[in-house]
GROMACS .gro file of C-alpha atoms in nm:
model
  365
    1VAL     CA    1  -2.937   3.399   3.184
    2MET     CA    2  -3.068   3.081   3.037
    3GLY     CA    3  -2.897   3.117   2.703
    4TYR     CA    4  -2.555   3.153   2.865
    5PRO     CA    5  -2.333   2.889   2.700
    6CYS     CA    6  -2.089   2.834   2.987
    7ALA     CA    7  -2.182   2.447   3.019
    8LEU     CA    8  -2.165   2.403   2.647
    9GLY     CA    9  -1.791   2.560   2.634
   10MET     CA   10  -1.690   2.324   2.907
   11ALA     CA   11  -1.841   2.011   2.761
   12THR     CA   12  -1.550   1.880   2.529
   13PRO     CA   13  -1.257   2.021   2.730
   14LEU     CA   14  -1.355   1.855   3.049
   15ALA     CA   15  -1.426   1.517   2.888
   16MET     CA   16  -1.051   1.553   2.742
   17ILE     CA   17  -0.904   1.656   3.062
   18LYS     CA   18  -1.076   1.342   3.236
   19GLY     CA   19  -0.927   1.123   2.979
   20GLY     CA   20  -0.610   1.275   2.981
   21GLY     CA   21  -0.577   1.219   3.363
   22ILE     CA   22  -0.681   0.846   3.326
   23ALA     CA   23  -0.415   0.809   3.044
   24ALA     CA   24  -0.125   0.968   3.252
   25GLN     CA   25  -0.225   0.741   3.534
   26LYS     CA   26  -0.155   0.444   3.293
   27GLY     CA   27   0.145   0.589   3.134
   28ILE     CA   28  -0.010   0.721   2.835
   29LEU     CA   29   0.022   1.068   2.702
   30MET     CA   30  -0.259   1.180   2.488
   31ARG     CA   31  -0.117   1.483   2.300
   32SER     CA   32  -0.377   1.585   2.056
   33GLY     CA   33  -0.760   1.602   2.005
   34GLU     CA   34  -0.747   1.337   1.745
   35ALA     CA   35  -0.610   1.107   2.014
   36PHE     CA   36  -0.940   1.137   2.203
   37GLN     CA   37  -1.203   1.206   1.915
   38ALA     CA   38  -1.055   0.976   1.612
   39PHE     CA   39  -0.947   0.638   1.774
   40LYS     CA   40  -1.297   0.512   1.771
   41ASP     CA   41  -1.314   0.527   1.395
   42VAL     CA   42  -0.986   0.353   1.341
   43LYS     CA   43  -1.024   0.025   1.147
   44LYS     CA   44  -0.655  -0.087   1.080
   45ILE     CA   45  -0.359  -0.069   1.316
   46ILE     CA   46  -0.020  -0.084   1.144
   47LEU     CA   47   0.244  -0.188   1.360
   48ASP     CA   48   0.640  -0.139   1.291
   49LYS     CA   49   0.842  -0.479   1.380
   50THR     CA   50   1.164  -0.387   1.528
   51GLY     CA   51   1.126  -0.231   1.888
   52THR     CA   52   0.742  -0.226   1.849
   53LEU     CA   53   0.651  -0.579   1.829
   54THR     CA   54   0.985  -0.691   1.939
   55VAL     CA   55   1.213  -0.606   2.224
   56GLY     CA   56   1.440  -0.387   1.988
   57LYS     CA   57   1.755  -0.540   2.140
   58PRO     CA   58   1.861  -0.791   1.859
   59LYS     CA   59   2.145  -1.025   1.928
   60VAL     CA   60   2.384  -1.220   1.692
   61ILE     CA   61   2.289  -1.574   1.685
   62GLN     CA   62   2.532  -1.726   1.413
   63VAL     CA   63   2.824  -1.615   1.214
   64ILE     CA   64   2.897  -1.778   0.875
   65THR     CA   65   3.243  -1.726   0.714
   66TYR     CA   66   3.353  -1.753   0.367
   67ASN     CA   67   3.681  -1.745   0.163
   68GLU     CA   68   3.979  -1.651   0.388
   69TYR     CA   69   3.786  -1.505   0.679
   70ASP     CA   70   3.750  -1.655   1.025
   71GLU     CA   71   3.476  -1.551   1.280
   72LEU     CA   72   3.660  -1.306   1.438
   73SER     CA   73   3.801  -1.108   1.125
   74LEU     CA   74   3.465  -1.112   0.988
   75LEU     CA   75   3.311  -0.951   1.294
   76THR     CA   76   3.590  -0.712   1.298
   77ILE     CA   77   3.522  -0.578   0.951
   78ALA     CA   78   3.154  -0.564   1.001
   79ALA     CA   79   3.171  -0.412   1.343
   80SER     CA   80   3.425  -0.133   1.219
   81ILE     CA   81   3.174  -0.029   0.951
   82GLU     CA   82   2.852  -0.052   1.168
   83ILE     CA   83   2.986   0.138   1.451
   84GLY     CA   84   2.889   0.431   1.258
   85SER     CA   85   2.544   0.331   1.208
   86ASP     CA   86   2.260   0.415   1.467
   87HIS     CA   87   2.050   0.094   1.343
   88PRO     CA   88   1.963  -0.169   1.601
   89LEU     CA   89   2.116  -0.447   1.401
   90GLY     CA   90   2.440  -0.263   1.349
   91LYS     CA   91   2.456  -0.222   1.716
   92ALA     CA   92   2.403  -0.590   1.778
   93ILE     CA   93   2.686  -0.667   1.559
   94VAL     CA   94   2.927  -0.399   1.738
   95ASP     CA   95   2.836  -0.535   2.091
   96HIS     CA   96   2.897  -0.910   1.991
   97ALA     CA   97   3.211  -0.807   1.829
   98LEU     CA   98   3.338  -0.629   2.132
   99THR     CA   99   3.261  -0.927   2.360
  100GLN     CA  100   3.481  -1.130   2.105
  101ASN     CA  101   3.766  -0.876   2.181
  102ALA     CA  102   3.760  -0.761   1.811
  103ASP     CA  103   4.016  -0.481   1.741
  104LEU     CA  104   3.780  -0.234   1.536
  105LYS     CA  105   3.957  -0.072   1.265
  106PRO     CA  106   3.918   0.297   1.143
  107VAL     CA  107   3.699   0.365   0.857
  108GLU     CA  108   3.708   0.602   0.580
  109GLU     CA  109   3.419   0.721   0.349
  110PHE     CA  110   3.139   0.593   0.542
  111GLN     CA  111   2.800   0.598   0.373
  112THR     CA  112   2.478   0.481   0.489
  113ILE     CA  113   2.237   0.347   0.223
  114THR     CA  114   1.893   0.373   0.378
  115GLY     CA  115   1.704   0.062   0.383
  116HIS     CA  116   1.991  -0.134   0.243
  117GLY     CA  117   2.306  -0.110   0.454
  118VAL     CA  118   2.630   0.047   0.507
  119ARG     CA  119   2.965   0.084   0.332
  120GLY     CA  120   3.313   0.215   0.401
  121MET     CA  121   3.692   0.169   0.333
  122ILE     CA  122   3.893  -0.013   0.563
  123GLN     CA  123   4.283  -0.024   0.475
  124GLY     CA  124   4.216   0.055   0.107
  125LYS     CA  125   3.912  -0.222   0.080
  126GLU     CA  126   3.578  -0.141   0.026
  127ILE     CA  127   3.338  -0.303   0.274
  128LEU     CA  128   2.974  -0.359   0.234
  129VAL     CA  129   2.746  -0.461   0.517
  130GLY     CA  130   2.381  -0.493   0.451
  131ASN     CA  131   2.079  -0.696   0.328
  132SER     CA  132   2.088  -0.932   0.039
  133ARG     CA  133   1.913  -0.705  -0.184
  134PHE     CA  134   2.177  -0.457  -0.122
  135MET     CA  135   2.458  -0.700  -0.228
  136VAL     CA  136   2.257  -0.818  -0.536
  137GLU     CA  137   2.228  -0.436  -0.638
  138GLU     CA  138   2.597  -0.397  -0.594
  139GLY     CA  139   2.684  -0.701  -0.795
  140VAL     CA  140   2.797  -0.931  -0.520
  141ILE     CA  141   2.741  -1.301  -0.588
  142ILE     CA  142   2.566  -1.463  -0.303
  143SER     CA  143   2.398  -1.756  -0.479
  144GLU     CA  144   2.581  -1.996  -0.281
  145PHE     CA  145   2.444  -1.889   0.041
  146GLU     CA  146   2.109  -1.837  -0.081
  147GLU     CA  147   1.976  -2.154   0.085
  148LYS     CA  148   2.139  -2.071   0.420
  149ILE     CA  149   1.992  -1.726   0.409
  150LYS     CA  150   1.638  -1.866   0.339
  151ASN     CA  151   1.668  -2.100   0.635
  152PHE     CA  152   1.767  -1.814   0.869
  153GLU     CA  153   1.478  -1.585   0.747
  154ASN     CA  154   1.235  -1.873   0.795
  155GLN     CA  155   1.322  -1.884   1.153
  156GLY     CA  156   1.253  -1.514   1.190
  157LEU     CA  157   1.622  -1.418   1.181
  158THR     CA  158   1.738  -1.123   0.982
  159VAL     CA  159   2.076  -1.178   0.779
  160ILE     CA  160   2.354  -0.932   0.748
  161VAL     CA  161   2.583  -1.014   0.433
  162ILE     CA  162   2.937  -0.877   0.445
  163ALA     CA  163   3.155  -0.823   0.119
  164GLU     CA  164   3.493  -0.712   0.063
  165ASN     CA  165   3.564  -0.549  -0.260
  166ASN     CA  166   3.249  -0.684  -0.408
  167ILE     CA  167   3.349  -1.045  -0.301
  168LEU     CA  168   3.135  -1.224  -0.050
  169ALA     CA  169   3.297  -1.249   0.286
  170GLY     CA  170   3.027  -1.401   0.514
  171LEU     CA  171   2.713  -1.372   0.694
  172ILE     CA  172   2.580  -1.263   1.010
  173ALA     CA  173   2.232  -1.383   1.135
  174VAL     CA  174   2.058  -1.149   1.401
  175GLY     CA  175   1.745  -1.234   1.607
  176ASP     CA  176   1.523  -1.028   1.814
  177THR     CA  177   1.268  -1.141   2.083
  178LEU     CA  178   0.910  -1.082   2.057
  179LYS     CA  179   0.770  -0.889   2.357
  180ASP     CA  180   0.596  -1.076   2.606
  181ASP     CA  181   0.250  -0.913   2.551
  182ALA     CA  182   0.291  -0.904   2.176
  183LYS     CA  183   0.064  -1.204   2.085
  184GLU     CA  184  -0.196  -1.127   2.378
  185MET     CA  185  -0.234  -0.783   2.268
  186ILE     CA  186  -0.276  -0.881   1.902
  187GLU     CA  187  -0.547  -1.110   1.971
  188LEU     CA  188  -0.740  -0.861   2.194
  189LEU     CA  189  -0.700  -0.599   1.920
  190HIS     CA  190  -0.849  -0.864   1.692
  191GLU     CA  191  -1.159  -0.928   1.950
  192GLU     CA  192  -1.218  -0.542   1.922
  193GLY     CA  193  -1.257  -0.572   1.575
  194PHE     CA  194  -0.940  -0.425   1.465
  195GLU     CA  195  -0.743  -0.537   1.167
  196THR     CA  196  -0.353  -0.558   1.240
  197VAL     CA  197  -0.066  -0.491   0.986
  198ILE     CA  198   0.295  -0.543   0.996
  199LEU     CA  199   0.484  -0.266   0.833
  200THR     CA  200   0.866  -0.317   0.817
  201GLY     CA  201   1.164  -0.282   0.599
  202ASP     CA  202   1.282  -0.650   0.657
  203ASN     CA  203   1.250  -0.929   0.401
  204TRP     CA  204   0.906  -1.093   0.356
  205ARG     CA  205   1.030  -1.431   0.505
  206VAL     CA  206   1.121  -1.285   0.825
  207ALA     CA  207   0.798  -1.059   0.837
  208ASN     CA  208   0.600  -1.344   0.747
  209THR     CA  209   0.745  -1.572   1.026
  210ILE     CA  210   0.675  -1.297   1.276
  211ALA     CA  211   0.313  -1.239   1.155
  212GLN     CA  212   0.245  -1.634   1.176
  213LYS     CA  213   0.369  -1.633   1.519
  214LEU     CA  214   0.136  -1.345   1.635
  215GLY     CA  215  -0.171  -1.420   1.409
  216ILE     CA  216  -0.136  -1.116   1.192
  217LYS     CA  217  -0.257  -1.184   0.858
  218GLU     CA  218  -0.151  -0.896   0.648
  219VAL     CA  219   0.210  -0.811   0.602
  220LEU     CA  220   0.390  -0.507   0.428
  221ALA     CA  221   0.758  -0.611   0.391
  222GLU     CA  222   1.060  -0.459   0.220
  223VAL     CA  223   0.922  -0.121   0.273
  224LEU     CA  224   1.207   0.155   0.259
  225PRO     CA  225   1.172   0.423   0.535
  226GLN     CA  226   1.079   0.689   0.279
  227GLU     CA  227   0.788   0.463   0.156
  228LYS     CA  228   0.622   0.399   0.485
  229ALA     CA  229   0.411   0.715   0.469
  230ALA     CA  230   0.309   0.631   0.116
  231LYS     CA  231   0.175   0.293   0.228
  232ILE     CA  232  -0.031   0.438   0.495
  233ARG     CA  233  -0.163   0.700   0.231
  234GLU     CA  234  -0.255   0.395   0.029
  235LEU     CA  235  -0.446   0.249   0.302
  236GLN     CA  236  -0.632   0.576   0.362
  237ALA     CA  237  -0.705   0.608   0.004
  238GLU     CA  238  -0.914   0.271   0.032
  239GLY     CA  239  -1.119   0.430   0.305
  240TYR     CA  240  -0.957   0.308   0.609
  241LYS     CA  241  -0.903   0.508   0.928
  242VAL     CA  242  -0.538   0.423   1.027
  243ALA     CA  243  -0.332   0.398   1.354
  244MET     CA  244   0.041   0.357   1.325
  245VAL     CA  245   0.275   0.222   1.602
  246GLY     CA  246   0.633   0.276   1.589
  247ASP     CA  247   0.948   0.380   1.758
  248GLY     CA  248   1.225   0.492   1.521
  249ILE     CA  249   1.345   0.771   1.299
  250ASN     CA  250   1.240   0.575   1.021
  251ASP     CA  251   0.858   0.549   1.138
  252ALA     CA  252   0.822   0.952   1.210
  253PRO     CA  253   0.661   1.003   0.866
  254ALA     CA  254   0.405   0.730   0.873
  255LEU     CA  255   0.330   0.848   1.242
  256THR     CA  256   0.248   1.184   1.117
  257GLN     CA  257   0.063   1.064   0.807
  258ALA     CA  258  -0.157   0.806   0.998
  259ASP     CA  259  -0.489   0.929   1.151
  260ILE     CA  260  -0.354   0.823   1.490
  261GLY     CA  261   0.020   0.804   1.547
  262ILE     CA  262   0.135   0.606   1.845
  263ALA     CA  263   0.498   0.624   1.966
  264ILE     CA  264   0.655   0.366   2.206
  265GLY     CA  265   0.825   0.594   2.505
  266ALA     CA  266   1.161   0.425   2.442
  267GLY     CA  267   1.178   0.526   2.091
  268THR     CA  268   1.363   0.820   1.931
  269ASP     CA  269   1.265   1.185   1.987
  270ILE     CA  270   1.149   1.239   1.638
  271ALA     CA  271   0.927   0.954   1.648
  272ILE     CA  272   0.776   1.076   2.004
  273GLU     CA  273   0.718   1.432   1.855
  274SER     CA  274   0.546   1.307   1.546
  275ALA     CA  275   0.301   1.098   1.745
  276ASP     CA  276  -0.067   1.184   1.889
  277ILE     CA  277  -0.031   0.922   2.172
  278ILE     CA  278   0.296   0.828   2.354
  279LEU     CA  279   0.313   0.501   2.548
  280VAL     CA  280   0.555   0.571   2.827
  281SER     CA  281   0.632   0.197   2.894
  282GLU     CA  282   0.743  -0.063   2.607
  283SER     CA  283   0.445  -0.259   2.669
  284LEU     CA  284   0.179  -0.284   2.387
  285LYS     CA  285  -0.111  -0.288   2.632
  286GLY     CA  286  -0.106   0.098   2.608
  287ILE     CA  287  -0.255   0.063   2.253
  288LEU     CA  288  -0.595  -0.089   2.368
  289GLU     CA  289  -0.597   0.123   2.669
  290SER     CA  290  -0.569   0.424   2.455
  291TYR     CA  291  -0.867   0.307   2.245
  292TYR     CA  292  -1.079   0.266   2.560
  293ILE     CA  293  -0.968   0.619   2.690
  294GLY     CA  294  -1.041   0.779   2.353
  295LYS     CA  295  -1.378   0.611   2.318
  296SER     CA  296  -1.486   0.682   2.681
  297SER     CA  297  -1.388   1.042   2.628
  298TYR     CA  298  -1.563   1.077   2.301
  299SER     CA  299  -1.886   0.921   2.482
  300LYS     CA  300  -1.841   1.164   2.759
  301THR     CA  301  -1.817   1.462   2.542
  302ARG     CA  302  -2.151   1.365   2.361
  303GLN     CA  303  -2.307   1.320   2.702
  304ASN     CA  304  -2.177   1.658   2.829
  305VAL     CA  305  -2.305   1.833   2.495
  306ALA     CA  306  -2.638   1.671   2.543
  307LEU     CA  307  -2.676   1.783   2.888
  308ALA     CA  308  -2.558   2.133   2.802
  309PHE     CA  309  -2.820   2.160   2.501
  310SER     CA  310  -3.087   2.027   2.716
  311PHE     CA  311  -3.040   2.271   2.986
  312ASN     CA  312  -3.004   2.585   2.742
  313GLY     CA  313  -3.267   2.467   2.508
  314ILE     CA  314  -3.534   2.375   2.738
  315GLY     CA  315  -3.439   2.669   2.969
  316VAL     CA  316  -3.448   2.932   2.685
  317ILE     CA  317  -3.803   2.828   2.560
  318THR     CA  318  -3.946   2.827   2.918
  319ALA     CA  319  -3.782   3.161   2.997
  320VAL     CA  320  -3.919   3.323   2.680
  321MET     CA  321  -4.259   3.191   2.774
  322GLY     CA  322  -4.219   3.341   3.110
  323ILE     CA  323  -4.245   3.009   3.301
  324VAL     CA  324  -3.895   3.030   3.463
  325HIS     CA  325  -3.831   3.313   3.707
  326PRO     CA  326  -3.488   3.460   3.653
  327ILE     CA  327  -3.380   3.329   4.001
  328TRP     CA  328  -3.454   2.996   3.895
  329ALA     CA  329  -3.290   3.061   3.577
  330MET     CA  330  -2.980   3.116   3.775
  331ILE     CA  331  -2.994   2.821   3.961
  332ALA     CA  332  -3.067   2.626   3.671
  333MET     CA  333  -2.759   2.726   3.480
  334ALA     CA  334  -2.541   2.664   3.791
  335LEU     CA  335  -2.700   2.311   3.799
  336SER     CA  336  -2.600   2.268   3.423
  337VAL     CA  337  -2.239   2.334   3.491
  338SER     CA  338  -2.239   2.120   3.786
  339ALA     CA  339  -2.406   1.838   3.595
  340ILE     CA  340  -2.135   1.866   3.328
  341LEU     CA  341  -1.855   1.864   3.613
  342LEU     CA  342  -2.024   1.560   3.779
  343ASN     CA  343  -2.053   1.387   3.444
  344SER     CA  344  -1.700   1.441   3.364
  345PHE     CA  345  -1.527   1.388   3.690
  346GLY     CA  346  -1.780   1.233   3.933
  347SER     CA  347  -1.841   0.895   3.762
  348ARG     CA  348  -1.586   0.620   3.738
  349SER     CA  349  -1.464   0.540   3.377
  350PHE     CA  350  -1.561   0.211   3.241
  351ILE     CA  351  -1.211   0.198   3.084
  352LYS     CA  352  -1.058  -0.035   3.333
  353SER     CA  353  -1.351  -0.255   3.375
  354GLN     CA  354  -1.390  -0.317   3.000
  355ARG     CA  355  -1.024  -0.394   2.973
  356LEU     CA  356  -1.016  -0.612   3.262
  357LYS     CA  357  -1.319  -0.796   3.167
  358ARG     CA  358  -1.176  -0.860   2.795
  359LYS     CA  359  -0.844  -0.962   2.953
  360ASN     CA  360  -1.007  -1.217   3.215
  361ASN     CA  361  -1.242  -1.351   2.954
  362HIS     CA  362  -0.925  -1.405   2.722
  363LYS     CA  363  -0.740  -1.582   2.993
  364ASN     CA  364  -1.030  -1.809   3.079
  365HIS     CA  365  -1.058  -1.928   2.710
   0.00000   0.00000   0.00000
């Protein structure tokens, strides 16, 4: 009777059930055992930029035309091409063009060049829409606008370049807004000892501008979607346990590769399916709360296992020595299961108090 392993078998699942329940109340879905067990060992948190640190709803800030194009005609060809793209920047251009009553044109031979831009044919003319790297690779001369591009990027704006038949047609500067809680959460993550890193396909100037605003010291920019998982592997090879936070299709491989993948609930389905943790809201505070929940659940698991081994270990020895009567052995085993249940569900988790304590200390400073 004293060797019955019921309490030991309940130790881990009950702690995870308790943690999962607390997480659900806070709008967090913990989808795997790693979400509970591995988060405590994470040292680096990698953050995607668009849709994770920013609101993910970029807007056109300025349009600069070149050659015979005026603003409406430039927006028309850019939006006509971008309407076939699912990228947030492309959607921003389309939305802006429609507000200007642009008459979008039919597009032939549409093609997406991942991490660079899009291309297509409009009325027999090849239109390229993308970043400056894309234009340089295609032989488009943009030297005349390089200073303007640099100035926009130093403001944290992403510059979309448009070319017609490999001749520069103009620029569209697009900006996104940082989430209200982004800076505060980065500071709190740093207080907990995490190192934060921005991982983005955007250029270095834009990424560094965002990083400086948030107090993030490490930046990995101009990373193509297919290269993001490789960057995670490089960090893991250096001995880091890594958490990745993202929301887009491009982030899915990196979310899978990371020790802990965290998806923003408003993100794409494939990103959500690839993650260990899903934050239902778009707020970043769920990252820190997930950490507290995982840490607390792991602590509860250790306590439960210790309780179970204590009852079983001491009980078996005393039973073998004839000290414990069988009736008391049955009572002891019932008590061991009750102790595990009470420890898992009866005591209030320290998650909320720790989080509020840190947040209040932060505000007081």
